PDB file of C-alpha atoms and ligand atoms in Angstrom:
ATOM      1  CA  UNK A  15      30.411 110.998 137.118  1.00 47.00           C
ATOM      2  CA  UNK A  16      33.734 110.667 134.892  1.00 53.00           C
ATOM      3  CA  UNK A  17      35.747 108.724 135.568  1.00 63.00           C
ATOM      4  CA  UNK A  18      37.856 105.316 134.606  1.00 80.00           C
ATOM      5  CA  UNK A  19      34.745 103.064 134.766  1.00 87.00           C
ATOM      6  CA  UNK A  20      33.795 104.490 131.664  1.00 94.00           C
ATOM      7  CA  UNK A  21      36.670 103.520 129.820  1.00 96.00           C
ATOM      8  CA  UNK A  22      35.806 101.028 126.742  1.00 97.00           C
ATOM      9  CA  UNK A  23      37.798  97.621 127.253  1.00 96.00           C
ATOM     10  CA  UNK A  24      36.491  96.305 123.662  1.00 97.00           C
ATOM     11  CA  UNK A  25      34.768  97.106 121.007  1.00 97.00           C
ATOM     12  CA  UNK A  26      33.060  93.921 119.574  1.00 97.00           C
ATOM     13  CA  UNK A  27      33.879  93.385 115.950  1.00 97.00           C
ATOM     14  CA  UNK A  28      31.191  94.588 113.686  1.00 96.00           C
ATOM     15  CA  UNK A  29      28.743  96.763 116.015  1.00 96.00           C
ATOM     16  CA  UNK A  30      27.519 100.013 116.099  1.00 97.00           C
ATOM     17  CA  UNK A  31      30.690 101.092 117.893  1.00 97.00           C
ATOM     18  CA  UNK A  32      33.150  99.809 115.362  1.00 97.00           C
ATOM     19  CA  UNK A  33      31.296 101.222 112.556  1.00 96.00           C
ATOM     20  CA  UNK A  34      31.242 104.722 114.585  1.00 96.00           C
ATOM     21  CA  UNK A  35      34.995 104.532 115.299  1.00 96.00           C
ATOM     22  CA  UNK A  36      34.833 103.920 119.125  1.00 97.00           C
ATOM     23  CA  UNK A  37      37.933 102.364 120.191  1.00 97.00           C
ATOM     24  CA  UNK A  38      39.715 100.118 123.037  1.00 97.00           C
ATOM     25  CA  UNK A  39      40.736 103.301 125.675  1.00 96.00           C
ATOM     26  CA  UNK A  40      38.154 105.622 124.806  1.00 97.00           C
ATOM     27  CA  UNK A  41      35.903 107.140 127.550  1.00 96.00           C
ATOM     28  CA  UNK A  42      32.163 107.632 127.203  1.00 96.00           C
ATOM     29  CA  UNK A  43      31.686 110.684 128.540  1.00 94.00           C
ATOM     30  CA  UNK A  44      27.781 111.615 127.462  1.00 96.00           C
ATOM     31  CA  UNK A  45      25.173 109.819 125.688  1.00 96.00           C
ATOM     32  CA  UNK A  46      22.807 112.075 123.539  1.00 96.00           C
ATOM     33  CA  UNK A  47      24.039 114.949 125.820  1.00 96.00           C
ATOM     34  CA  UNK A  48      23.976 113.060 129.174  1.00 96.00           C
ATOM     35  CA  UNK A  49      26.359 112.597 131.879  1.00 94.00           C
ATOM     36  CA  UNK A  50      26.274 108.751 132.437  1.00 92.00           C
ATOM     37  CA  UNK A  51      26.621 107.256 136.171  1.00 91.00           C
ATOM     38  CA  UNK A  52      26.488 103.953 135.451  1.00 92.00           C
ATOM     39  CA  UNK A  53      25.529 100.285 133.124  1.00 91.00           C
ATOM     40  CA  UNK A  54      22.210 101.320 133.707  1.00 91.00           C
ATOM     41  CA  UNK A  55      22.736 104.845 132.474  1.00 93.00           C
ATOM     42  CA  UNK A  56      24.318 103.217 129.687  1.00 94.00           C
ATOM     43  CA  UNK A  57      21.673 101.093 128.463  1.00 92.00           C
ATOM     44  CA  UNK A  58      18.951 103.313 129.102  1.00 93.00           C
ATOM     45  CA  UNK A  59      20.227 106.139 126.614  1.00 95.00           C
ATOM     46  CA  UNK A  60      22.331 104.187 124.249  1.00 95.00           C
ATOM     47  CA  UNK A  61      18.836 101.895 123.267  1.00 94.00           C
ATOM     48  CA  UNK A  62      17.530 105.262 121.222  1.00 94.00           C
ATOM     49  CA  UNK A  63      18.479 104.885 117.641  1.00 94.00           C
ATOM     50  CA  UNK A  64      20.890 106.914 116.458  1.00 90.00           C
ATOM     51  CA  UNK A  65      23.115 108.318 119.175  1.00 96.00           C
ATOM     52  CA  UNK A  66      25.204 110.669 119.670  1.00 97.00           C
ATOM     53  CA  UNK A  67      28.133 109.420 121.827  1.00 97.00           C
ATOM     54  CA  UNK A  68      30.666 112.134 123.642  1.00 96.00           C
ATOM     55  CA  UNK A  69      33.774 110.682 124.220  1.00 96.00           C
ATOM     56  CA  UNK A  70      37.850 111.543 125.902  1.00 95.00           C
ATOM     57  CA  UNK A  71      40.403 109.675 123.979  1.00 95.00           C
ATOM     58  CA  UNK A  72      43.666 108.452 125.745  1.00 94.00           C
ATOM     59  CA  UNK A  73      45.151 111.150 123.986  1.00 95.00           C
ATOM     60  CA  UNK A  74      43.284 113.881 125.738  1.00 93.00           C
ATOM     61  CA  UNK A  75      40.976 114.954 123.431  1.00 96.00           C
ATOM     62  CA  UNK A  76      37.779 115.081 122.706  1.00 96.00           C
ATOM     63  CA  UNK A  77      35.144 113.946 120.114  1.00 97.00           C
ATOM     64  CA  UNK A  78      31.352 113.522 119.421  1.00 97.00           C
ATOM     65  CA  UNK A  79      30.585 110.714 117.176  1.00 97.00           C
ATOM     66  CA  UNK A  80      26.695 110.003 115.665  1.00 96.00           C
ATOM     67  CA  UNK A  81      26.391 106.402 116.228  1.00 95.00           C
ATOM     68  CA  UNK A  82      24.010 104.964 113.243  1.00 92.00           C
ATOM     69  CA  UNK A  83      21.874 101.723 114.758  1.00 95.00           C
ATOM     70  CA  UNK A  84      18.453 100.338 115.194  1.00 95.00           C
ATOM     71  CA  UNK A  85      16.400 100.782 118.174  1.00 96.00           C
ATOM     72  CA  UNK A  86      17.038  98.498 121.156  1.00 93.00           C
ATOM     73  CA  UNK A  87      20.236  97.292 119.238  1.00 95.00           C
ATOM     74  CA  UNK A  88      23.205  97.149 121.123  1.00 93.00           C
ATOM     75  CA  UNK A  89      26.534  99.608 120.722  1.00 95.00           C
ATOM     76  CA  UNK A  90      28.433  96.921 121.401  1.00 95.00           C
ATOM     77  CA  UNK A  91      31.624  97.965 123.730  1.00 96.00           C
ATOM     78  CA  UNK A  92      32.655  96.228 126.864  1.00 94.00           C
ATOM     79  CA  UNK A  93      33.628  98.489 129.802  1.00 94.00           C
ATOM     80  CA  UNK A  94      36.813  98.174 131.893  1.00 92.00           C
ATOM     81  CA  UNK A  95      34.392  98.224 134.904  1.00 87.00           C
ATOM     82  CA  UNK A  96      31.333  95.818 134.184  1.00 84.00           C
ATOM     83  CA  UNK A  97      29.053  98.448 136.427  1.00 86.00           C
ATOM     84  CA  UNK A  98      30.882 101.953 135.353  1.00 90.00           C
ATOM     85  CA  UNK A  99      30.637 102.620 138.901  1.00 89.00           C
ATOM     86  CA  UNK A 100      32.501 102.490 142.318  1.00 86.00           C
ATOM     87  CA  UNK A 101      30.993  98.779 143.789  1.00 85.00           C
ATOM     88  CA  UNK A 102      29.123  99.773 146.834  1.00 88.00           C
ATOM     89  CA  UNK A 103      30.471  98.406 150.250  1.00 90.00           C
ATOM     90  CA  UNK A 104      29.013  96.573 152.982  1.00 91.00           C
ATOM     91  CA  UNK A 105      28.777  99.146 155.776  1.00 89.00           C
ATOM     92  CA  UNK A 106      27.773  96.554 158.238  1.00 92.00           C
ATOM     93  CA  UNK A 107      30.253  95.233 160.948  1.00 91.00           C
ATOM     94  CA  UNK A 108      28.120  91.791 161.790  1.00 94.00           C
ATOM     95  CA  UNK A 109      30.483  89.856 164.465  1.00 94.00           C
ATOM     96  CA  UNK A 110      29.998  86.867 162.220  1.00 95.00           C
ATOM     97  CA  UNK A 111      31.194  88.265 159.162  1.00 95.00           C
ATOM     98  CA  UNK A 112      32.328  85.444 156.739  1.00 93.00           C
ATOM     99  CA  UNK A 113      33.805  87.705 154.885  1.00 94.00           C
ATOM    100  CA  UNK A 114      36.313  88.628 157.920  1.00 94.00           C
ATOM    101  CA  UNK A 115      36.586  84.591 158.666  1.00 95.00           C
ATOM    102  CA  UNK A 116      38.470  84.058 155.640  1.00 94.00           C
ATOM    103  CA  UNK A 117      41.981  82.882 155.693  1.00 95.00           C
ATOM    104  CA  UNK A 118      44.331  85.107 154.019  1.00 94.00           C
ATOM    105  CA  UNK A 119      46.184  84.975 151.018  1.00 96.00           C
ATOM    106  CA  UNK A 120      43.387  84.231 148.417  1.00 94.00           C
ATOM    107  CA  UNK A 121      41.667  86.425 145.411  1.00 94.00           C
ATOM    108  CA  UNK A 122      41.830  90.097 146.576  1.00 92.00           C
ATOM    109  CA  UNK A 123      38.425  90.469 145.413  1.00 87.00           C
ATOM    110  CA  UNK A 124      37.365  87.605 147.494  1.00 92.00           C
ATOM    111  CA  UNK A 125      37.685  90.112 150.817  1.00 93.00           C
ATOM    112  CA  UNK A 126      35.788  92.698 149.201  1.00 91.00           C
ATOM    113  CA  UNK A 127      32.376  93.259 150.724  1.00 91.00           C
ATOM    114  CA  UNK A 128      29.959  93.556 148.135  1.00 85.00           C
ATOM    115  CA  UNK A 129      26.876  95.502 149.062  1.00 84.00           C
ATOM    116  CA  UNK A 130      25.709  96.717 145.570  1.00 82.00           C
ATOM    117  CA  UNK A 131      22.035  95.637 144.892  1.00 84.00           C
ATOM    118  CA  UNK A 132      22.469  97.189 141.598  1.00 85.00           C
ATOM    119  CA  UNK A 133      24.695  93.831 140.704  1.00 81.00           C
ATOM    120  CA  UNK A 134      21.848  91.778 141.424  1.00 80.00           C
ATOM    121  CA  UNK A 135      20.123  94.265 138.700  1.00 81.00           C
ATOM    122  CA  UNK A 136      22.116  94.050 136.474  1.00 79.00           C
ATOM    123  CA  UNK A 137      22.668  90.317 136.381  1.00 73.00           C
ATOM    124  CA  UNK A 138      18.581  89.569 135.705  1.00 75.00           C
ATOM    125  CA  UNK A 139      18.728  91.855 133.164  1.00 72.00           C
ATOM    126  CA  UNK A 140      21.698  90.285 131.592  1.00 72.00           C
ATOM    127  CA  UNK A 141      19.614  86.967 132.219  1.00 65.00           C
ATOM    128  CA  UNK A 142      16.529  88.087 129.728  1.00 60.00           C
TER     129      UNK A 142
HETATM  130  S1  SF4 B 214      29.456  91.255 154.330  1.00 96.91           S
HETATM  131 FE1  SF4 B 214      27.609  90.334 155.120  1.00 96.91          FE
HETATM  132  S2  SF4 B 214      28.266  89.274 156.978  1.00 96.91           S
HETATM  133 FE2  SF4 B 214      29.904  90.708 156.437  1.00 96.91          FE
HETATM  134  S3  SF4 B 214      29.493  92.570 157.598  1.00 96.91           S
HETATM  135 FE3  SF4 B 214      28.478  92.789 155.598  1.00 96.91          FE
HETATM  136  S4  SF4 B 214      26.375  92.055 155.918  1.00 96.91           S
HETATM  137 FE4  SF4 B 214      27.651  91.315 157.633  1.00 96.91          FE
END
């Protein structure tokens, strides 16, 4: 899927990425000539050394850039969207719902209800 979850917030100072050219704006589009879905997309094909990364600049264009880096080593860009994905939604309407007991007027992300096990993923992995 592309779409603006894909969009690199930074590009950390040194990396892979940097080297390459990547840039703040820039939207991975393929990795190695595959459509990614999401985080776990990413990380799966951007571990290979020596990538090639398909990207859509803000400008509309288009580019493929050979990313030179160790195995296993990160790219090193942060996503606008930590998962690069729409966050899955409870579906659920329990009568108890603390989510619906909430007083109003707080974080807009505090009503959201968050039924993406993939978070729960991605946070052990970020753990090891
Ligand atoms: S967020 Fe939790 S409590 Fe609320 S409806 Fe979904 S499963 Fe039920």
């Amino acid at each position: 899927m592309l779409n603006s979850s894909h969009k690199i917030k930074q590009v950390m100072e040194g990396s892979p990425a940097e080297q390459a050219g990547l840039t703040p704006g820039d939207i991975i589009t393929k990795i190695n000539n595959v459509e990614l879905v999401d985080i776990f997309d990413y990380h799966y094909y951007s571990d290979d050394a020596d990538i090639t990364v398909e990207l859509l600049h803000e400008d509309g264009t288009t580019s493929s850039v050979f990313v030179k880096k160790e195995e296993g080593e990160d790219l090193g860009v942060i996503f606008c969207n930590g998962l690069m994905d729409d966050y899955k939604s409870c579906s659920n309407k329990c009568a108890f719902c603390f989510i619906d007991q909430m007083p109003p007027g707080m974080r807009e992300t505090l009503y959201f209800k968050d039924d993406d096990t993939r978070l729960s993923f991605y946070r052990a992995i970020m753990l090891l």
